[in-house]
XYZ file of C-alpha atoms in Angstrom:
718
model
C 20.148 -6.413 45.509
C 21.752 -7.477 43.085
C 21.963 -5.886 39.404
C 22.977 -7.275 35.745
C 25.961 -6.956 35.704
C 27.137 -2.944 32.552
C 28.596 -4.577 29.056
C 30.532 -3.062 27.727
C 29.518 -3.109 24.037
C 26.415 -1.402 25.268
C 28.568 2.429 24.744
C 29.642 1.402 21.090
C 26.503 -0.460 19.848
C 23.576 1.616 17.444
C 20.569 -1.015 19.156
C 19.750 -1.236 15.716
C 18.408 -4.302 15.888
C 20.364 -4.391 12.391
C 19.841 -7.850 10.532
C 23.756 -7.098 10.667
C 25.592 -9.780 11.914
C 28.276 -6.708 12.546
C 25.932 -4.932 14.664
C 25.490 -8.391 17.262
C 28.440 -8.566 19.976
C 28.236 -11.446 21.627
C 30.500 -11.458 23.495
C 32.473 -13.627 26.545
C 30.327 -11.672 29.069
C 26.862 -12.428 27.358
C 24.513 -14.227 29.449
C 23.215 -17.463 27.505
C 19.640 -17.464 29.188
C 18.138 -14.391 30.783
C 18.370 -13.613 33.995
C 15.696 -13.999 36.287
C 15.678 -11.968 39.551
C 13.089 -12.687 42.442
C 11.725 -11.178 44.212
C 13.989 -11.413 48.033
C 17.087 -9.820 44.655
C 18.764 -12.379 43.633
C 18.846 -14.464 40.770
C 18.257 -17.254 40.094
C 18.687 -19.119 36.927
C 14.990 -21.023 35.112
C 16.561 -23.915 35.973
C 16.041 -23.630 39.583
C 13.316 -24.844 41.482
C 11.057 -22.868 44.049
C 10.153 -24.726 47.033
C 7.280 -21.790 48.113
C 3.665 -23.221 48.632
C 3.059 -20.173 47.217
C 4.592 -20.887 43.910
C 1.053 -21.735 41.867
C 2.743 -20.676 37.625
C 4.761 -22.767 37.300
C 5.809 -24.614 34.608
C 3.508 -27.715 34.305
C 0.231 -25.026 35.767
C -2.325 -25.671 38.285
C -3.684 -29.124 36.969
C -0.718 -30.834 37.187
C 0.266 -30.352 40.608
C 0.450 -34.127 41.223
C 2.731 -34.201 38.755
C 5.771 -36.084 41.264
C 9.070 -36.898 41.310
C 8.777 -40.417 40.469
C 7.381 -38.834 37.203
C 10.107 -36.760 36.672
C 12.400 -39.435 37.012
C 10.840 -41.792 34.296
C 9.862 -38.808 31.900
C 13.100 -38.135 31.013
C 15.119 -41.143 31.645
C 14.753 -42.171 28.233
C 11.094 -43.752 28.123
C 10.613 -41.795 25.374
C 12.720 -43.016 22.863
C 15.414 -45.856 23.327
C 19.248 -44.839 23.799
C 20.002 -46.197 19.993
C 17.523 -43.204 19.121
C 19.732 -40.715 20.099
C 22.875 -42.545 19.177
C 21.960 -42.780 15.481
C 21.092 -39.179 15.601
C 24.403 -38.225 16.468
C 26.127 -39.992 14.195
C 23.867 -37.978 11.246
C 23.692 -34.608 12.579
C 24.700 -32.306 9.827
C 26.701 -29.079 11.831
C 26.716 -27.477 8.463
C 22.740 -26.603 8.422
C 23.822 -24.386 12.261
C 26.542 -22.834 10.006
C 24.296 -20.409 8.423
C 23.253 -16.911 10.150
C 19.597 -15.838 10.698
C 19.099 -13.182 8.165
C 15.424 -11.893 7.410
C 13.791 -12.171 4.158
C 15.329 -9.338 3.266
C 18.590 -9.543 3.834
C 19.196 -13.179 1.898
C 17.866 -11.034 -0.912
C 20.465 -8.149 -0.512
C 23.077 -10.533 0.367
C 22.807 -13.293 -2.518
C 21.911 -9.987 -5.228
C 25.623 -8.684 -4.423
C 26.779 -12.671 -4.507
C 25.445 -12.534 -7.821
C 26.951 -10.104 -9.270
C 30.513 -10.672 -7.815
C 29.237 -13.743 -9.618
C 29.014 -12.893 -13.279
C 32.321 -10.604 -12.255
C 34.137 -13.414 -11.571
C 35.262 -15.664 -14.677
C 35.913 -17.751 -13.025
C 34.447 -20.063 -9.266
C 33.786 -16.880 -6.847
C 34.124 -19.306 -4.397
C 38.138 -19.742 -5.139
C 38.362 -16.009 -5.251
C 36.800 -15.167 -1.427
C 40.193 -17.228 -0.445
C 43.046 -15.030 -2.488
C 40.919 -11.621 -1.797
C 43.015 -7.999 -2.548
C 42.128 -4.515 -1.899
C 43.166 -4.356 -5.236
C 40.361 -6.270 -6.433
C 38.052 -4.993 -3.852
C 38.159 -1.849 -5.550
C 37.715 -2.885 -9.803
C 34.700 -4.337 -8.223
C 32.724 -1.549 -6.301
C 34.028 -0.033 -9.961
C 32.864 -2.145 -12.063
C 29.487 -2.049 -9.883
C 29.028 1.118 -9.508
C 29.286 1.347 -13.504
C 26.331 -0.685 -14.401
C 23.552 0.971 -16.286
C 22.168 -1.835 -17.425
C 20.511 -4.958 -15.067
C 18.779 -8.401 -16.675
C 17.113 -8.653 -19.585
C 18.419 -4.909 -20.509
C 16.089 -3.224 -18.636
C 18.363 0.324 -17.272
C 19.263 0.682 -13.566
C 18.493 4.135 -11.586
C 22.163 4.074 -10.541
C 23.515 4.014 -7.443
C 23.829 7.736 -6.163
C 23.953 8.196 -2.666
C 28.134 7.493 -0.501
C 25.878 5.374 2.131
C 24.351 2.897 -0.703
C 27.813 2.306 -1.560
C 28.764 2.014 2.866
C 25.997 -0.586 2.273
C 26.954 -2.947 -0.514
C 30.737 -3.123 1.552
C 29.188 -4.279 4.047
C 26.430 -6.645 2.749
C 29.747 -7.794 0.682
C 31.591 -8.692 4.351
C 28.597 -10.782 5.489
C 28.341 -12.679 1.935
C 32.355 -13.181 2.607
C 32.192 -14.399 5.900
C 28.556 -17.112 4.074
C 31.236 -18.049 1.495
C 34.733 -18.675 4.352
C 33.275 -18.965 7.851
C 35.300 -16.455 8.666
C 35.454 -11.970 9.308
C 37.166 -9.880 6.517
C 41.386 -9.475 7.200
C 40.432 -6.329 10.012
C 43.580 -4.617 8.026
C 41.824 -4.808 4.820
C 39.376 -3.840 6.712
C 40.828 -0.578 7.354
C 42.265 0.193 4.374
C 39.109 -0.368 2.270
C 37.198 2.984 3.702
C 39.395 4.501 2.368
C 39.082 2.908 -1.683
C 35.047 3.478 -1.017
C 35.944 7.351 -0.364
C 38.155 7.055 -3.781
C 35.457 5.062 -5.826
C 32.110 8.334 -4.210
C 34.299 11.328 -5.856
C 35.269 9.084 -9.001
C 31.718 8.308 -9.427
C 30.221 11.977 -8.433
C 28.303 10.597 -5.507
C 26.203 12.947 -2.768
C 27.199 12.946 0.768
C 23.693 14.240 2.064
C 22.028 11.853 3.300
C 17.621 11.636 3.461
C 16.247 14.756 5.360
C 14.252 13.322 8.168
C 11.675 15.527 8.083
C 8.341 14.868 9.917
C 5.153 14.350 8.709
C 3.765 16.708 11.939
C -0.695 16.520 12.269
C -2.254 19.391 10.840
C 0.551 17.792 7.562
C -1.705 14.283 7.845
C -4.739 15.705 7.995
C -4.110 17.118 4.607
C -2.872 13.861 3.430
C -5.953 12.158 4.203
C -8.535 15.110 2.973
C -6.318 14.969 -0.075
C -6.084 11.202 -0.270
C -9.809 10.666 0.057
C -11.564 13.744 -1.473
C -9.066 13.876 -5.291
C -10.089 12.211 -8.442
C -6.376 13.499 -10.204
C -5.425 9.626 -8.505
C -6.984 7.098 -8.596
C -7.785 3.512 -7.138
C -9.185 0.128 -8.370
C -11.719 -0.367 -5.792
C -12.829 2.445 -2.859
C -11.305 0.073 -0.235
C -7.564 0.473 -1.538
C -9.040 4.070 -0.988
C -10.435 3.512 2.775
C -6.599 1.324 3.175
C -4.076 3.931 2.342
C -5.851 6.372 4.625
C -6.340 3.610 8.071
C -3.003 2.602 7.164
C -1.230 6.535 7.872
C -3.379 6.813 11.289
C -2.219 3.295 12.692
C 1.328 4.454 11.214
C 0.702 7.844 12.653
C 0.678 6.812 16.634
C 2.893 3.157 16.813
C 6.020 4.836 15.094
C 6.190 1.291 14.002
C 7.904 0.462 10.810
C 5.998 0.153 7.524
C 6.147 -2.768 6.683
C 4.613 -4.049 10.220
C 1.402 -3.248 10.225
C 1.406 -4.304 6.484
C 1.615 -8.083 7.971
C -1.185 -7.032 9.936
C -3.267 -9.731 10.116
C -6.818 -9.834 11.976
C -5.540 -12.316 14.529
C -3.134 -8.781 15.179
C -6.167 -6.928 15.875
C -8.333 -6.456 19.203
C -12.068 -4.360 19.473
C -12.112 -3.973 23.366
C -15.920 -1.752 24.042
C -14.742 -1.003 27.052
C -15.488 1.486 30.734
C -13.557 5.230 30.459
C -12.339 5.070 34.665
C -12.761 8.537 35.224
C -16.447 7.998 34.179
C -19.064 9.412 31.081
C -19.677 6.980 28.370
C -18.194 3.237 27.590
C -15.398 4.135 24.163
C -14.278 1.840 21.564
C -10.505 0.818 22.861
C -8.477 -1.472 19.335
C -5.700 -3.230 20.222
C -3.229 -3.781 17.872
C 0.428 -6.400 18.366
C 2.630 -5.424 15.834
C 5.418 -7.552 14.801
C 9.097 -7.019 14.998
C 10.013 -6.795 11.267
C 14.605 -6.943 11.610
C 14.397 -10.673 12.444
C 18.406 -11.460 12.831
C 18.982 -13.907 15.412
C 15.415 -15.160 15.662
C 11.920 -13.420 16.303
C 12.024 -10.473 19.051
C 8.929 -10.290 21.143
C 6.197 -8.341 19.753
C 5.011 -5.223 21.102
C 0.675 -4.130 21.478
C -0.425 -0.541 21.188
C -3.935 0.482 22.678
C -5.934 3.379 20.465
C -8.555 4.863 22.401
C -11.816 6.853 20.442
C -11.208 9.981 20.916
C -15.240 11.085 21.984
C -16.488 14.983 20.580
C -13.897 14.400 17.875
C -13.707 17.628 15.943
C -11.932 16.129 13.312
C -13.258 12.805 12.358
C -11.138 11.865 9.491
C -7.953 11.561 11.882
C -10.123 8.779 13.807
C -8.398 4.955 12.640
C -11.795 3.591 14.656
C -14.295 4.600 11.778
C -12.409 2.710 9.494
C -11.437 0.479 10.686
C -14.518 -0.256 11.728
C -16.307 0.402 8.530
C -13.800 -2.058 6.835
C -14.628 -5.282 9.783
C -19.022 -4.245 9.192
C -17.773 -4.362 5.726
C -16.715 -7.714 5.733
C -19.452 -8.969 8.889
C -15.667 -9.977 10.564
C -17.239 -10.141 14.324
C -18.530 -13.328 15.753
C -21.274 -12.663 17.015
C -24.436 -12.593 15.127
C -25.997 -9.680 15.185
C -23.291 -7.863 15.768
C -23.829 -6.673 11.482
C -23.730 -2.583 11.376
C -22.459 -0.001 13.605
C -25.495 1.683 15.626
C -25.610 -2.365 16.942
C -22.110 -1.236 19.124
C -24.618 1.721 20.676
C -26.996 0.178 22.786
C -23.888 -2.520 24.289
C -23.198 -2.736 27.584
C -21.275 -3.458 30.139
C -22.000 -5.782 32.970
C -21.746 -4.469 36.824
C -18.566 -5.267 38.046
C -16.525 -5.611 35.147
C -14.522 -3.448 32.900
C -14.587 -4.127 28.662
C -16.694 -6.304 26.576
C -14.487 -7.997 24.193
C -16.234 -7.926 20.498
C -14.440 -10.684 19.559
C -13.637 -11.177 15.539
C -14.694 -14.945 13.693
C -11.448 -17.540 13.843
C -12.022 -17.691 10.052
C -10.632 -14.302 9.744
C -7.380 -14.941 11.711
C -5.163 -15.273 8.688
C -6.314 -13.680 7.134
C -4.185 -9.606 5.606
C -6.182 -6.310 6.771
C -4.173 -4.263 4.179
C -4.478 -6.595 0.947
C -4.133 -5.868 -2.631
C -7.473 -5.973 -5.389
C -7.183 -8.153 -7.761
C -9.193 -8.153 -11.512
C -12.250 -10.310 -11.914
C -15.323 -10.818 -14.502
C -17.509 -8.489 -13.609
C -15.365 -5.451 -11.767
C -12.155 -5.762 -8.876
C -12.682 -7.560 -5.866
C -10.506 -8.042 -2.448
C -7.580 -10.473 -2.337
C -7.989 -13.024 -0.262
C -3.789 -13.806 0.055
C -1.970 -11.126 -1.434
C -1.256 -7.785 0.969
C -0.129 -4.327 -0.109
C 3.676 -4.127 -0.747
C 5.763 -1.635 0.458
C 6.520 -0.170 -3.201
C 3.028 -0.301 -3.365
C 1.660 1.381 -0.758
C 4.618 4.121 -0.916
C 3.661 5.378 -4.248
C 0.296 6.230 -3.086
C 1.864 8.282 -0.076
C 3.890 9.690 -2.483
C 1.630 11.086 -5.512
C -0.679 11.811 -2.109
C 1.866 13.819 -1.173
C 2.296 15.303 -4.780
C -1.116 16.589 -5.351
C -1.361 17.905 -1.831
C 0.774 20.708 -2.129
C 4.188 19.571 -1.033
C 7.798 20.421 -1.712
C 9.545 17.323 -0.343
C 8.540 13.471 -1.530
C 6.443 12.277 2.204
C 7.077 8.919 3.098
C 5.245 6.739 5.133
C 9.120 6.861 8.046
C 7.954 11.172 7.994
C 5.425 9.929 10.475
C 7.997 7.921 12.202
C 10.368 10.427 11.967
C 7.525 12.632 13.940
C 6.046 9.963 16.733
C 10.028 9.441 17.225
C 10.546 13.308 18.435
C 7.069 13.237 19.676
C 7.164 10.908 22.073
C 11.240 12.044 22.144
C 9.556 15.528 24.186
C 6.785 14.423 25.852
C 7.004 14.481 29.431
C 4.937 11.512 29.556
C 7.372 8.849 27.544
C 10.288 7.419 29.018
C 13.093 7.014 27.073
C 13.012 2.679 27.513
C 8.914 3.264 25.610
C 10.488 5.137 22.860
C 12.805 2.476 22.697
C 9.784 -0.035 22.995
C 7.841 1.889 20.624
C 10.845 2.451 17.344
C 11.711 -1.028 18.169
C 15.164 0.195 19.625
C 17.314 -1.511 21.733
C 18.649 2.064 23.076
C 18.167 5.684 22.102
C 21.377 5.903 19.583
C 19.342 4.955 17.193
C 17.319 7.551 17.448
C 19.613 10.050 18.007
C 21.431 9.846 14.380
C 19.100 8.599 12.060
C 15.633 9.676 13.861
C 16.762 13.137 15.617
C 15.060 16.150 13.017
C 18.838 17.282 11.478
C 15.862 20.310 11.400
C 16.383 21.804 14.752
C 13.216 22.580 15.948
C 13.963 24.738 19.033
C 13.626 28.305 19.369
C 18.197 28.494 20.618
C 17.703 32.702 19.741
C 15.243 32.469 22.688
C 16.537 30.536 25.299
C 19.358 31.885 25.112
C 17.822 36.137 25.559
C 15.344 34.292 28.275
C 11.922 35.313 26.349
C 9.205 32.424 25.414
C 10.657 30.104 23.156
C 8.467 30.393 19.467
C 8.004 26.379 19.558
C 4.716 25.612 17.708
C 6.496 29.125 15.182
C 9.775 26.995 15.027
C 9.028 23.294 15.633
C 5.491 24.367 11.665
C 8.994 25.654 9.440
C 10.861 22.058 10.376
C 7.864 19.335 9.077
C 6.568 18.789 5.488
C 4.048 20.608 5.168
C 5.692 24.496 6.074
C 5.931 24.834 2.002
C 2.622 23.197 0.859
C 1.627 25.099 -2.314
C -1.559 24.017 -4.199
C -0.048 26.167 -6.681
C 3.196 23.918 -7.308
C 2.828 21.684 -10.861
C 1.767 18.063 -10.039
C 2.208 17.558 -13.765
C 3.706 18.367 -16.993
C 1.608 20.098 -19.474
C 1.197 18.427 -22.768
C 4.036 20.698 -24.375
C 6.579 19.238 -21.163
C 6.189 15.796 -21.830
C 7.194 16.638 -25.630
C 9.809 18.257 -25.135
C 11.652 14.876 -23.982
C 11.300 13.824 -27.403
C 14.250 16.619 -28.492
C 16.817 14.353 -25.945
C 19.632 13.383 -27.794
C 19.475 9.345 -26.008
C 15.387 9.583 -27.332
C 15.252 10.263 -30.391
C 18.402 7.239 -31.028
C 16.252 5.295 -29.614
C 13.171 6.888 -32.104
C 15.178 6.463 -35.134
C 16.079 2.619 -34.794
C 12.604 1.993 -33.885
C 11.025 4.036 -37.246
C 13.683 1.357 -39.294
C 12.506 -1.732 -37.346
C 9.304 -0.773 -37.977
C 9.531 -1.156 -42.238
C 11.823 -5.172 -41.102
C 9.352 -6.072 -38.816
C 6.553 -6.775 -41.547
C 8.126 -9.441 -43.647
C 8.936 -11.375 -40.479
C 7.855 -12.439 -37.013
C 11.684 -12.173 -35.800
C 11.475 -8.679 -36.797
C 8.545 -7.717 -35.069
C 9.621 -9.716 -32.228
C 13.366 -6.687 -32.155
C 10.472 -4.273 -33.786
C 8.718 -4.999 -30.436
C 11.588 -4.625 -27.749
C 12.672 -1.198 -29.229
C 9.295 -0.305 -28.784
C 9.379 -1.226 -25.351
C 12.975 0.791 -24.691
C 12.034 3.987 -26.482
C 8.719 4.225 -24.178
C 10.748 3.811 -21.104
C 13.069 6.121 -22.037
C 10.837 8.918 -22.518
C 8.882 8.228 -18.818
C 12.689 8.273 -17.145
C 13.058 11.300 -19.080
C 9.549 12.703 -18.406
C 9.382 11.208 -14.488
C 13.414 13.448 -13.691
C 12.360 16.866 -16.023
C 9.494 16.494 -14.058
C 11.066 16.429 -10.478
C 12.995 19.336 -12.590
C 10.575 21.424 -12.610
C 8.617 20.759 -8.913
C 12.552 21.991 -7.404
C 13.230 25.022 -8.949
C 9.941 26.149 -8.833
C 9.255 27.755 -5.720
C 12.570 29.679 -5.848
C 11.628 31.020 -9.388
C 7.340 31.652 -7.764
C 8.870 33.116 -5.375
C 10.320 35.486 -7.115
C 6.886 37.041 -9.319
C 5.000 36.724 -6.369
C 7.627 39.722 -5.031
C 8.222 41.175 -7.984
C 3.572 41.781 -8.208
C 3.166 42.811 -5.676
C 6.754 45.195 -4.988
C 4.265 46.107 -8.684
C 1.771 46.720 -6.853
C -0.285 44.371 -8.657
C -0.734 41.485 -5.770
C -0.694 37.851 -6.193
C -2.108 37.478 -10.179
C -3.413 34.193 -10.852
C -1.300 32.081 -13.642
C -3.352 30.423 -16.589
C -4.584 26.392 -14.315
C -2.651 24.260 -15.162
C -4.930 21.081 -16.540
C -6.398 18.671 -13.499
C -9.037 16.081 -13.093
C -12.806 17.855 -13.663
C -14.052 14.682 -13.087
C -16.659 15.363 -10.015
C -16.987 13.223 -6.897
C -19.496 10.286 -7.013
C -22.652 10.284 -4.597
C -20.419 7.903 -2.417
C -17.446 9.895 -2.500
C -19.828 13.009 -1.774
C -21.117 11.163 0.585
C -18.337 9.989 2.301
C -16.580 13.710 2.408
C -19.724 14.581 4.096
C -19.819 12.364 6.581
C -15.999 12.550 8.069
C -16.833 16.133 8.016
C -19.309 17.136 9.789
C -19.698 19.363 13.263
C -19.358 17.971 16.307
C -22.201 16.818 18.258
C -22.930 18.804 21.555
C -24.436 14.784 22.783
C -22.656 11.748 23.339
C -25.537 10.548 21.519
C -25.174 13.083 18.505
C -21.545 12.124 18.553
C -22.627 8.176 17.684
C -25.136 9.568 15.140
C -22.589 11.128 13.852
C -19.635 8.287 14.405
C -22.240 5.141 12.925
C -22.642 8.054 10.042
C -19.376 7.752 8.863
C -18.951 4.519 9.366
C -21.995 4.160 7.434
C -20.446 5.947 4.695
C -16.700 3.557 4.353
C -18.571 0.585 4.153
C -20.174 2.536 1.273
C -17.520 3.099 -0.364
C -15.628 -0.184 0.174
C -17.725 -1.450 -3.317
C -17.637 1.463 -5.673
C -15.025 0.437 -8.279
C -12.563 3.373 -9.315
C -11.470 1.313 -12.022
C -7.540 2.159 -12.843
C -5.840 5.196 -12.875
C -5.937 7.946 -15.846
C -3.310 9.274 -17.360
C -3.168 12.978 -17.097
C -1.145 14.274 -20.010
C -2.663 11.651 -22.351
C -6.105 12.989 -20.913
C -5.433 17.013 -20.783
C -7.149 18.926 -23.610
C -5.544 21.027 -26.929
C -6.524 24.127 -28.884
C -4.259 23.381 -31.573
C -4.272 19.775 -31.959
C -2.868 17.229 -29.580
C -2.391 14.634 -32.726
C -1.282 16.393 -35.440
C 2.521 14.871 -35.069
C 0.932 11.421 -35.615
C -1.742 11.869 -38.520
C -4.580 10.692 -35.166
C -6.098 14.506 -35.803
C -7.089 14.533 -39.419
C -8.145 10.820 -38.289
C -10.676 11.847 -36.097
C -11.793 14.793 -38.411
C -12.227 12.519 -41.623
C -14.427 10.243 -40.210
C -17.567 13.321 -40.292
C -19.272 14.197 -42.911
C -20.634 17.728 -43.889
C -22.875 16.489 -45.898
C -25.222 13.746 -47.218
C -23.300 12.609 -50.023
C -20.475 12.148 -48.053
C -18.268 8.738 -47.138
C -15.448 8.176 -44.988
C -12.489 5.531 -45.285
C -12.259 4.974 -42.390
C -13.673 2.711 -39.414
C -15.127 5.201 -36.364
C -14.077 2.828 -34.100
C -11.004 1.559 -35.094
C -9.716 5.508 -34.798
C -11.731 5.399 -31.684
C -9.253 2.834 -31.015
C -6.884 4.492 -31.579
C -6.912 7.902 -29.929
C -6.548 5.891 -26.756
C -2.480 4.849 -27.530
C 1.032 6.846 -26.895
C 1.639 8.249 -29.905
C 4.906 5.788 -30.829
C 2.422 2.763 -30.598
C 2.424 0.380 -34.484
C -0.657 -0.473 -33.778
C -2.081 3.572 -34.916
C -0.805 3.466 -38.190
C -2.720 0.444 -38.792
C -6.221 1.060 -37.412
C -6.418 4.927 -38.672
C -4.946 3.306 -42.101
C -8.000 4.346 -45.427
C -9.934 1.872 -46.906
C -8.943 1.479 -50.850
C -11.681 3.685 -51.798
C -14.928 5.768 -49.449
C -17.927 2.653 -51.191
C -16.170 0.050 -49.841
C -17.008 1.626 -45.770
C -20.522 2.158 -47.683
C -21.084 -1.003 -49.133
C -22.003 -3.613 -46.515
C -20.245 -6.956 -47.219
C -17.376 -4.749 -46.453
C -18.953 -2.978 -43.602
C -20.290 -6.831 -41.741
C -16.997 -8.240 -42.709
C -14.799 -5.605 -40.960
C -16.679 -5.701 -38.273
C -16.749 -8.838 -37.712
C -12.992 -9.794 -38.248
C -11.951 -6.305 -36.904
C -14.533 -5.918 -34.043
C -15.957 -9.331 -33.236
C -19.666 -8.204 -34.153
C -21.585 -9.787 -36.390
C -23.953 -7.070 -38.064
């Protein structure tokens, strides 16, 4: 039987289907077209004619049996256009339109960004510089690139921390060079640049450590989902966003897909089916969703479809993607059948005898609508945007914040679930290497071995060499992100910790500048604009310092708290509870309580009871989707403080001044303005204006003065 030839470059390609053309080798042995193998084992090209009478699945289909040879000759003999039409096209053909590579949108952004920086570094035409590129010019360009601290409009950059990022910059530069010149960079120069990159990494103190590819196990996922649904410290503008955050994790966990491919799901990519179980038992709902390949270098790739069967008698509905997805579908009345509007109608459906499934089709009008959409503010609250999807950065921020509230030590990222799925597939005897690579969108096993196989080795080698029973459960748990979980780990800064950043030299310098500009801002509009820019810069600098301080405290907490626990236990004190750090005391709303109760309901013993349990949970999801939660509140600003949180900027005194001890007293401040000032940042310039005193107490007491103030300041006619 004929076999495909083994390509030599298969042993060296990482198989990551990268956007970079350096990862794709187009040698002379590459086939220009796919080769088909017939039943006899012979290779046939797509243009061969199959004369077998049994072939009724040709390119023309069953309805084209009368399409004879004469018709084919006439069709391809130029009847569609005259010969002059193609001669004219030949003269006007533009070969330059095919010079550019088919880069994905993300790769194009990287290439354009490096090219823009390269243009900014060279004072003369950068196209000319490509022709005379040298080792010295490349060294100085990347040295200059790593030294950039400010971006557009003076915005501070986060800076490059990893040497791997510098390597990425170099790879992107080579693509920019190839795009500009049409030729690859000199191989000798390329080898020398590897030594240059090592020297630059050492000069700028770049770390060689890669990001830990720790896994989020199912137990960790359950705690993450429970915190997402139950916390009041993380607020979503609309309840449906909270549900979508959970659904995103539940679709990502079993597939190991790239997060971007899950976020790009449309309703047309979802197929819901009521299926007959071949092993007997009740009918089950199947969710089939088709994921697109997100890396599109050299054109789009084949999609893959994943099937998730419903789990009957599931002990945790929090891990059921069916409950959350069906809640979304019923909430938007997405099913084509007019009567299929509530969950309990599904339980009443049956499958025709002799058939295996009953499709539950969705409306064609929502085919192009994203499932994961952002919420937009309206005059009456929030509603789901019909066209704007949730961005990867937004969903990553939600996952990271909820991970902190859950108590995880390491930052949680969506890729933790992809790492876990990859390693579970690798250990499973039911999944072949080929299937694992297909699930992960890898051409071969090299990317898994390089980037996904956990560096925290989840094996018990000592038991293996001694012939003992390996403690796999213990070792695998210790390598997951949930092994160091602790609800005692701080998630927010205290008011004193947040205020400590004001002593930073850079903050002090900016604060002095803002104070100087504040006086000048009263006299001219231009000075006011400078003041606002300086004020925004100060606020941004404070946020950066607070974020860095919080990360430092969280990083040091584990060892410090361990020492405290050890000393207390050895002293016979046991575990001494520290004073509770302030957390949101906002109680759960009724809809949130209903949601948590429905998802944590005990397992029923009958099929009918299980269906009722599932339907109640779906109803709770539907009800919570319409809850308007509002914007998140800052934990630092809302934290109570015994010694007066507004003492430094005068707001504490202003608050006290609007309260009277006797009927004869008259305040000299407007209580509405003081209340508004309490909602502002401590360094906001509007505080001084809102808390200023009237000329005399009689101004507030006098009806005319009070009416004028209410109209001009608050827009109220009294």
